[in-house]
Short mmCIF file of N, CA and C in Angstrom, two decimals:
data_model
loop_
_atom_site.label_atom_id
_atom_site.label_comp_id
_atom_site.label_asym_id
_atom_site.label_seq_id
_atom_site.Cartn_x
_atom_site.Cartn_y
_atom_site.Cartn_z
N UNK A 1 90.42 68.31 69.93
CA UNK A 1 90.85 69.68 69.78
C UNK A 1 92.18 69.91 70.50
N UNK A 2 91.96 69.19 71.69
CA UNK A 2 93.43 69.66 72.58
C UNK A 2 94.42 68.51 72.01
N UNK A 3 94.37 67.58 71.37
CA UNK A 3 95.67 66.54 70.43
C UNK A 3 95.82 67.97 69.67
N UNK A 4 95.15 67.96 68.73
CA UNK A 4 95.53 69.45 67.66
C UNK A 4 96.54 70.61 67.88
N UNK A 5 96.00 70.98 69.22
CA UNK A 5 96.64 72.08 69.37
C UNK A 5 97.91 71.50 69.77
N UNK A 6 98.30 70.68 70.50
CA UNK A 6 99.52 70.08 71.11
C UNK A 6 100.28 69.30 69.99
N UNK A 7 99.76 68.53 68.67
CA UNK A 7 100.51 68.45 67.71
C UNK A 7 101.02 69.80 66.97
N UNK A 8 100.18 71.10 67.13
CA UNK A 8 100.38 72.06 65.91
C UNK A 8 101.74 73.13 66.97
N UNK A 9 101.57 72.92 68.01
CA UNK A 9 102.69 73.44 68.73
C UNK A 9 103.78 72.72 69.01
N UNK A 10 103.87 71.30 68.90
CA UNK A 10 104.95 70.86 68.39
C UNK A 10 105.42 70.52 67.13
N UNK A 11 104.87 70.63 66.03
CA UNK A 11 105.00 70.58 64.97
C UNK A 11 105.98 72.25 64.68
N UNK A 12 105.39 73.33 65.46
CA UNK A 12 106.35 74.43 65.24
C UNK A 12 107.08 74.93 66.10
N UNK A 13 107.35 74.13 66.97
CA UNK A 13 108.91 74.15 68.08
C UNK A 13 109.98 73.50 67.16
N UNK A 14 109.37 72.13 66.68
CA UNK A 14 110.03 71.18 65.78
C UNK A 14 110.95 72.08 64.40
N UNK A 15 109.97 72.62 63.93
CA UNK A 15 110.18 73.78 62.78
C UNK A 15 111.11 75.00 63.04
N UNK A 16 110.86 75.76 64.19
CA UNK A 16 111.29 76.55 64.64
C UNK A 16 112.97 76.78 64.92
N UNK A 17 113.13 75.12 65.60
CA UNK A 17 114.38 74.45 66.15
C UNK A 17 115.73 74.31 64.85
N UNK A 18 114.83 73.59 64.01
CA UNK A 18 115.45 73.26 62.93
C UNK A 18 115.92 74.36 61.78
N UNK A 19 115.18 75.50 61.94
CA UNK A 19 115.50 76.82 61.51
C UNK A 19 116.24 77.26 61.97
N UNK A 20 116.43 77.07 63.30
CA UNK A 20 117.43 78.05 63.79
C UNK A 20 118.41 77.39 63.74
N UNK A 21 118.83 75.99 63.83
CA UNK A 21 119.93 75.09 64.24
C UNK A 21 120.58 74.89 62.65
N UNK A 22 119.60 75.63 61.39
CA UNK A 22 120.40 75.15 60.08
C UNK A 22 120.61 76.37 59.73
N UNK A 23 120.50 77.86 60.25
CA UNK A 23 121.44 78.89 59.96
C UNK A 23 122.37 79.11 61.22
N UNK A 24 122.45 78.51 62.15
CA UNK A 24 123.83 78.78 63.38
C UNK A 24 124.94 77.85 62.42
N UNK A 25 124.64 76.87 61.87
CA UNK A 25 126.31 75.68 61.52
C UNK A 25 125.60 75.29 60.16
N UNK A 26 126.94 75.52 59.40
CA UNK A 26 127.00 75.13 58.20
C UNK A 26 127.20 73.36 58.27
N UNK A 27 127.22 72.72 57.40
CA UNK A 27 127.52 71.28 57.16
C UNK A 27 129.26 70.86 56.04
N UNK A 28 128.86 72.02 55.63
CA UNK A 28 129.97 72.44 54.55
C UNK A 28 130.34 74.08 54.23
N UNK A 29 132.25 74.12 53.64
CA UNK A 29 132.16 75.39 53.14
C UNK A 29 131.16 75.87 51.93
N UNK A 30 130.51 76.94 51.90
CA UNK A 30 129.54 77.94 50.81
C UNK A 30 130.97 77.30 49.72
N UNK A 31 130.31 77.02 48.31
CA UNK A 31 130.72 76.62 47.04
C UNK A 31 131.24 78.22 46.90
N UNK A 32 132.16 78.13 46.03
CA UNK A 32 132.86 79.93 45.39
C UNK A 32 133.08 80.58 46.85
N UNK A 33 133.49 80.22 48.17
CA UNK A 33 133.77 80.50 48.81
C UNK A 33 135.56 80.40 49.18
N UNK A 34 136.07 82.15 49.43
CA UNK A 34 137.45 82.33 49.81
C UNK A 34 137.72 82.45 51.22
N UNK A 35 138.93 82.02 52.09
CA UNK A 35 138.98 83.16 53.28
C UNK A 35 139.90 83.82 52.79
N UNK A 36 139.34 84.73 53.81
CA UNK A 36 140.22 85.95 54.24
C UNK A 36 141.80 85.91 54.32
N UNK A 37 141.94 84.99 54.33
CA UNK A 37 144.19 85.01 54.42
C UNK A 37 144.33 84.82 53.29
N UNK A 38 143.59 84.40 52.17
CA UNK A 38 144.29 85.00 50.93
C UNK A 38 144.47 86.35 50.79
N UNK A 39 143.82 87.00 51.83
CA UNK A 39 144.14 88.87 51.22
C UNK A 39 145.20 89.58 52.90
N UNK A 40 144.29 88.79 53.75
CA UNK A 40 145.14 89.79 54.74
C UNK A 40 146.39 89.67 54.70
N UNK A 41 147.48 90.25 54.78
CA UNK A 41 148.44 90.43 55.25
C UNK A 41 149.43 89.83 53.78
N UNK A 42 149.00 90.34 52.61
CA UNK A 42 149.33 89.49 51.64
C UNK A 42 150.08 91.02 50.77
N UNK A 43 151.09 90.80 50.38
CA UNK A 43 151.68 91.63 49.17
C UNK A 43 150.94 92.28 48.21
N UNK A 44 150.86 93.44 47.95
CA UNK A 44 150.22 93.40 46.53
C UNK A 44 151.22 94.26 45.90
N UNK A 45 150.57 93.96 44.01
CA UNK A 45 151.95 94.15 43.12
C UNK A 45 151.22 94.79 42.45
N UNK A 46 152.42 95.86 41.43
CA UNK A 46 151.42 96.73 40.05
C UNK A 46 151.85 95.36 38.94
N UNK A 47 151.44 95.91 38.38
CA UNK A 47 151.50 95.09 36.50
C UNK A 47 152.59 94.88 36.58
N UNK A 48 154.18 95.11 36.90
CA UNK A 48 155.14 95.19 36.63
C UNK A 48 156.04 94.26 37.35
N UNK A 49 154.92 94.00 38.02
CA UNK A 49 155.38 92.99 39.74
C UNK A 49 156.36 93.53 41.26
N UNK A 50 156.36 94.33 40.72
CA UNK A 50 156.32 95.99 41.44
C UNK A 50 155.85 96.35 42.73
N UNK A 51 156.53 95.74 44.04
CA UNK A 51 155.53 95.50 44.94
C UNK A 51 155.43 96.74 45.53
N UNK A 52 153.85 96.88 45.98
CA UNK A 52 153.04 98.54 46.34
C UNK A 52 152.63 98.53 47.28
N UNK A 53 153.05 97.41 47.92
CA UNK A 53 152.24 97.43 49.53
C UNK A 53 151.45 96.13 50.29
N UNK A 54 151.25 96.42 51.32
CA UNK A 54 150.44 95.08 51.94
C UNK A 54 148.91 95.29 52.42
N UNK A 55 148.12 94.28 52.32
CA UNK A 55 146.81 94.25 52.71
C UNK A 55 146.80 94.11 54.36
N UNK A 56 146.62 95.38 54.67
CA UNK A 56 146.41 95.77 56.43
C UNK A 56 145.20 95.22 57.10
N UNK A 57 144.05 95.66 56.16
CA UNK A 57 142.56 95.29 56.64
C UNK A 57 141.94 94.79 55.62
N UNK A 58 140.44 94.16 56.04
CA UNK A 58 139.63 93.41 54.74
C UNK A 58 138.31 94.55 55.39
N UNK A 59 137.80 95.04 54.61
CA UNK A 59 136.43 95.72 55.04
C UNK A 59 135.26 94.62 54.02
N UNK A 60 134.33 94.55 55.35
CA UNK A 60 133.37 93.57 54.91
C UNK A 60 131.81 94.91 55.42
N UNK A 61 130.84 94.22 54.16
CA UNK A 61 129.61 95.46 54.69
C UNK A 61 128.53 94.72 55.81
N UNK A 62 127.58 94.98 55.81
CA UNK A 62 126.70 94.15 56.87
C UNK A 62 126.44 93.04 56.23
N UNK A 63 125.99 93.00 55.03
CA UNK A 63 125.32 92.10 54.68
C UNK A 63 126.85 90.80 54.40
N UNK A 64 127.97 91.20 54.77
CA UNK A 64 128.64 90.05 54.95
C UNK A 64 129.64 90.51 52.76
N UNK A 65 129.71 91.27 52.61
CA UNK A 65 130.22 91.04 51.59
C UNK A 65 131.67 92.14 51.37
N UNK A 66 132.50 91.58 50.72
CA UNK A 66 133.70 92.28 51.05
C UNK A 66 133.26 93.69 50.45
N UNK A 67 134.14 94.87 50.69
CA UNK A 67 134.15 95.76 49.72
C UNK A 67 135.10 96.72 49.96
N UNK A 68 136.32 96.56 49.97
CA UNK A 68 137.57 96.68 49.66
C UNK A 68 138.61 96.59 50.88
N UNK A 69 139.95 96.41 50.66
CA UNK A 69 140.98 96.90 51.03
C UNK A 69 141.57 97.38 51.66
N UNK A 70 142.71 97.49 52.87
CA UNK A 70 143.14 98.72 53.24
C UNK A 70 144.45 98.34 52.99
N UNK A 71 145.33 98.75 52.45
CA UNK A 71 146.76 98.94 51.60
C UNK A 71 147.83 99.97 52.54
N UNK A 72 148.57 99.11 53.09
CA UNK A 72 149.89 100.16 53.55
C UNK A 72 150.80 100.38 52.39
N UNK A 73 151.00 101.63 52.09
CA UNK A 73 152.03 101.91 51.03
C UNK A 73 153.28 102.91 51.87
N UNK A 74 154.39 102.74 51.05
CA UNK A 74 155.41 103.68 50.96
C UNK A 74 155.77 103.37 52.78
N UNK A 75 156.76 103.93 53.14
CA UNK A 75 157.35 103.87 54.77
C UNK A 75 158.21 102.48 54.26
N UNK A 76 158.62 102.26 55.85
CA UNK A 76 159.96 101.71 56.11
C UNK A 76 159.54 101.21 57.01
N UNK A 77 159.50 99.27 57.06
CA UNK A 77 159.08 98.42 58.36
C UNK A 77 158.00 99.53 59.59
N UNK A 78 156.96 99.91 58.76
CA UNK A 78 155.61 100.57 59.01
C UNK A 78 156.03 102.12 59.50
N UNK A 79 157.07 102.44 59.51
CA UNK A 79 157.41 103.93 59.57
C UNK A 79 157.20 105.05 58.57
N UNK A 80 156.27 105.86 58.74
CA UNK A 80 155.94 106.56 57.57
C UNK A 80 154.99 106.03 56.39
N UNK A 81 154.58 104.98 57.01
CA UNK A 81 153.43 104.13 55.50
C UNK A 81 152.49 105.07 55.90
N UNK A 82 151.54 105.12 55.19
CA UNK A 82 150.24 105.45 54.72
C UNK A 82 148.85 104.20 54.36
N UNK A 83 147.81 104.29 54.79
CA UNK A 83 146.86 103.50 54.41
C UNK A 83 146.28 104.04 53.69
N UNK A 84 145.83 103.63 52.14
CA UNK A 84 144.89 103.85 51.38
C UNK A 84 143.89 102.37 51.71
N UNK A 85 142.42 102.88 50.37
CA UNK A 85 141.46 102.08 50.39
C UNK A 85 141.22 101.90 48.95
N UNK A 86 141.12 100.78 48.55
CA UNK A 86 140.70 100.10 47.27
C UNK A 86 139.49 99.53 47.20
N UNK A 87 139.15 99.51 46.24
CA UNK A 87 137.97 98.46 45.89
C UNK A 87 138.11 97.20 45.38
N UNK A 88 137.98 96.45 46.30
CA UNK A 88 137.85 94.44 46.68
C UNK A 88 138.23 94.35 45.32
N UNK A 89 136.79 94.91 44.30
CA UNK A 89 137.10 94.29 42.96
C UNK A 89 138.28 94.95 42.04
N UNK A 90 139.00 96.12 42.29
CA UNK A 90 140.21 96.27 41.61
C UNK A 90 141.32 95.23 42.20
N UNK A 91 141.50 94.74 42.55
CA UNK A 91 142.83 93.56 42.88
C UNK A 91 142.49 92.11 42.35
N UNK A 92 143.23 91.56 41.57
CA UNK A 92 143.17 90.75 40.80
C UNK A 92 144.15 89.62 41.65
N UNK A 93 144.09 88.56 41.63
CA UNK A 93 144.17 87.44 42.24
C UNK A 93 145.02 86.34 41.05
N UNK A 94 145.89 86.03 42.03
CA UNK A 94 146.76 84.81 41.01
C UNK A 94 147.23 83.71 41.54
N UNK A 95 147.16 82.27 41.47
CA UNK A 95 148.18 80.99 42.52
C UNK A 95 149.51 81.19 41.95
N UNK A 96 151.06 81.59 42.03
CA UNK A 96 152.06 81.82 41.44
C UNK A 96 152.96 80.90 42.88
N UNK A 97 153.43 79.66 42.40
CA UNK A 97 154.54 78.62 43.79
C UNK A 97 153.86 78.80 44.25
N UNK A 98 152.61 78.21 44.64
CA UNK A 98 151.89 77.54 45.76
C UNK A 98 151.20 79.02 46.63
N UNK A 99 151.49 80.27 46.18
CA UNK A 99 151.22 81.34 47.07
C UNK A 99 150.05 82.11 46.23
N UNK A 100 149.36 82.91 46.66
CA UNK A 100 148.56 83.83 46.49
C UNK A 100 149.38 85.39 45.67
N UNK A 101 148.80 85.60 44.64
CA UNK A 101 149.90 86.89 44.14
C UNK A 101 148.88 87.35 44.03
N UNK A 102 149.02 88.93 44.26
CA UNK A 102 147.75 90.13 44.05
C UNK A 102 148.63 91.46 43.53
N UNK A 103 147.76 91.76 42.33
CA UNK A 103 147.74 92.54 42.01
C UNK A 103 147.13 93.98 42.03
N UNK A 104 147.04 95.05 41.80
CA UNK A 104 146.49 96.22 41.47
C UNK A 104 146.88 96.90 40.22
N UNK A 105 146.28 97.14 39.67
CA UNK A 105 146.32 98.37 38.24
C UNK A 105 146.93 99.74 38.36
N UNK A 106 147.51 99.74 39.67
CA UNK A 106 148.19 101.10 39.69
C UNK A 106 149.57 101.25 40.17
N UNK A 107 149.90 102.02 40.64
CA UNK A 107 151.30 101.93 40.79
C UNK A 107 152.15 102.68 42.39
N UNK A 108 152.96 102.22 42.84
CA UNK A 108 152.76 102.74 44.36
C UNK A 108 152.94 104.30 44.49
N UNK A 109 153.18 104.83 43.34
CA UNK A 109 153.41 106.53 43.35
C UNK A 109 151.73 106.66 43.54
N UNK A 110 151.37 106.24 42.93
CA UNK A 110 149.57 106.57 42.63
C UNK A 110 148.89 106.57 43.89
N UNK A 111 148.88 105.63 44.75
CA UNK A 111 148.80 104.80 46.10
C UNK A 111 148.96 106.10 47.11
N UNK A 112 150.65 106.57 46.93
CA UNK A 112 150.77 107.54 47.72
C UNK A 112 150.29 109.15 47.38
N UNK A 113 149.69 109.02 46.29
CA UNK A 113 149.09 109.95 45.78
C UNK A 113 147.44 110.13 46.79
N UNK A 114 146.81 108.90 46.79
CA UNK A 114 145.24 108.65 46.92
C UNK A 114 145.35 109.19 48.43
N UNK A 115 144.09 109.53 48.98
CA UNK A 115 143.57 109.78 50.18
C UNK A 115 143.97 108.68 51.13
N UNK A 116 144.34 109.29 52.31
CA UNK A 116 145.01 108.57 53.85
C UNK A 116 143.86 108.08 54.16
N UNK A 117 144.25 106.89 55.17
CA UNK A 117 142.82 106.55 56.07
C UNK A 117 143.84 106.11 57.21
N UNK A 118 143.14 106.35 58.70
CA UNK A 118 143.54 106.26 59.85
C UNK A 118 142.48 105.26 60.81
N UNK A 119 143.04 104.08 61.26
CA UNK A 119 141.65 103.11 62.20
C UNK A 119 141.54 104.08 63.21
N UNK A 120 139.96 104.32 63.80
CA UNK A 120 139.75 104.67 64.76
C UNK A 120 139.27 104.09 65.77
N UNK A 121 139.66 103.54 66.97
CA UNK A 121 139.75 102.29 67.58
C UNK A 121 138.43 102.63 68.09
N UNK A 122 137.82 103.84 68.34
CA UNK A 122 136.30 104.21 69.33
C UNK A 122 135.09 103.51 68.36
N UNK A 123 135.02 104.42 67.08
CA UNK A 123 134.61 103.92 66.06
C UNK A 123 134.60 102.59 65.09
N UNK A 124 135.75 101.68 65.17
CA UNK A 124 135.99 100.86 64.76
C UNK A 124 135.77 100.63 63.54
N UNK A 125 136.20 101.94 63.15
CA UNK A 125 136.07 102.38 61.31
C UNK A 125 137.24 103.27 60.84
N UNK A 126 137.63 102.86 59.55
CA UNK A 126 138.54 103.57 58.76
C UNK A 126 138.15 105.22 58.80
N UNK A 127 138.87 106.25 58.77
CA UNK A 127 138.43 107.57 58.96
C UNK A 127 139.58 108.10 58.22
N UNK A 128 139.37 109.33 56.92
CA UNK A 128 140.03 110.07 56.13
C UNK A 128 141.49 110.68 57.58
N UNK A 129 142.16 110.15 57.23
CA UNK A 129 143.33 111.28 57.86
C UNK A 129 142.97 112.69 57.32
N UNK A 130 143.59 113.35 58.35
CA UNK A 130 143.31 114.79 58.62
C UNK A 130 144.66 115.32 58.09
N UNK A 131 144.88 116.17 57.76
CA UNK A 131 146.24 117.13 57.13
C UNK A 131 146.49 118.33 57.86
#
């Protein structure tokens, strides 16, 4: 009885270990897996090639999945830009000379049209600018 119990408690330390030690480290990158510097800090263009701004932030949800954007538009070497927010899946993705080209479907008048967002460093969340 007492082999039993002392195999069945190491049998699930054994188990236990190995659970935990094969979700802390991968062995390999996840297949259909991107990073993130294809978007941060990357140009984006309208249809026209029309450039509308740069990717400021990547917003990711809990569960680890992107879901959109934060876009500086309009200003002058960050004077007077504005941050809008897109959705991950409106920006379209291209390899053009070895670089990453991104697009959007709209246009930077539009951009400066859409709702402000301001980081709030307490919060550590995007927050509607105030008017």
């Amino acid at each position: 009885m007492k082999n039993n119990l002392a195999i069945g408690c190491l049998l699930a330390a054994t188990m236990a270990t190995s659970a935990f030690a094969a979700t802390t480290v991968l062995n390999a990158a996840p297949t259909e897996s991107w990073t993130v510097t294809n978007y941060y800090k990357k140009a984006v263009y309208d249809p026209k090639e029309s450039k509308i701004g740069d990717v400021d932030d990547v917003l990711v949800d809990k569960s680890g999945k992107i879901t959109g954007l934060v876009i500086g538009v309009g200003g002058f070497l960050g004077a007077g830009e504005k941050d809008v927010i897109v959705p991950f899946t409106a920006v379209k993705t291209a390899k053009k000379n070895d670089k990453w080209w991104l697009t959007l479907d709209e246009t930077k008048d539009d951009l400066k049209g859409a709702p402000g967002f301001k980081y709030d460093r307490a919060s550590t969340t995007w927050v509607p600018e105030k008017k």
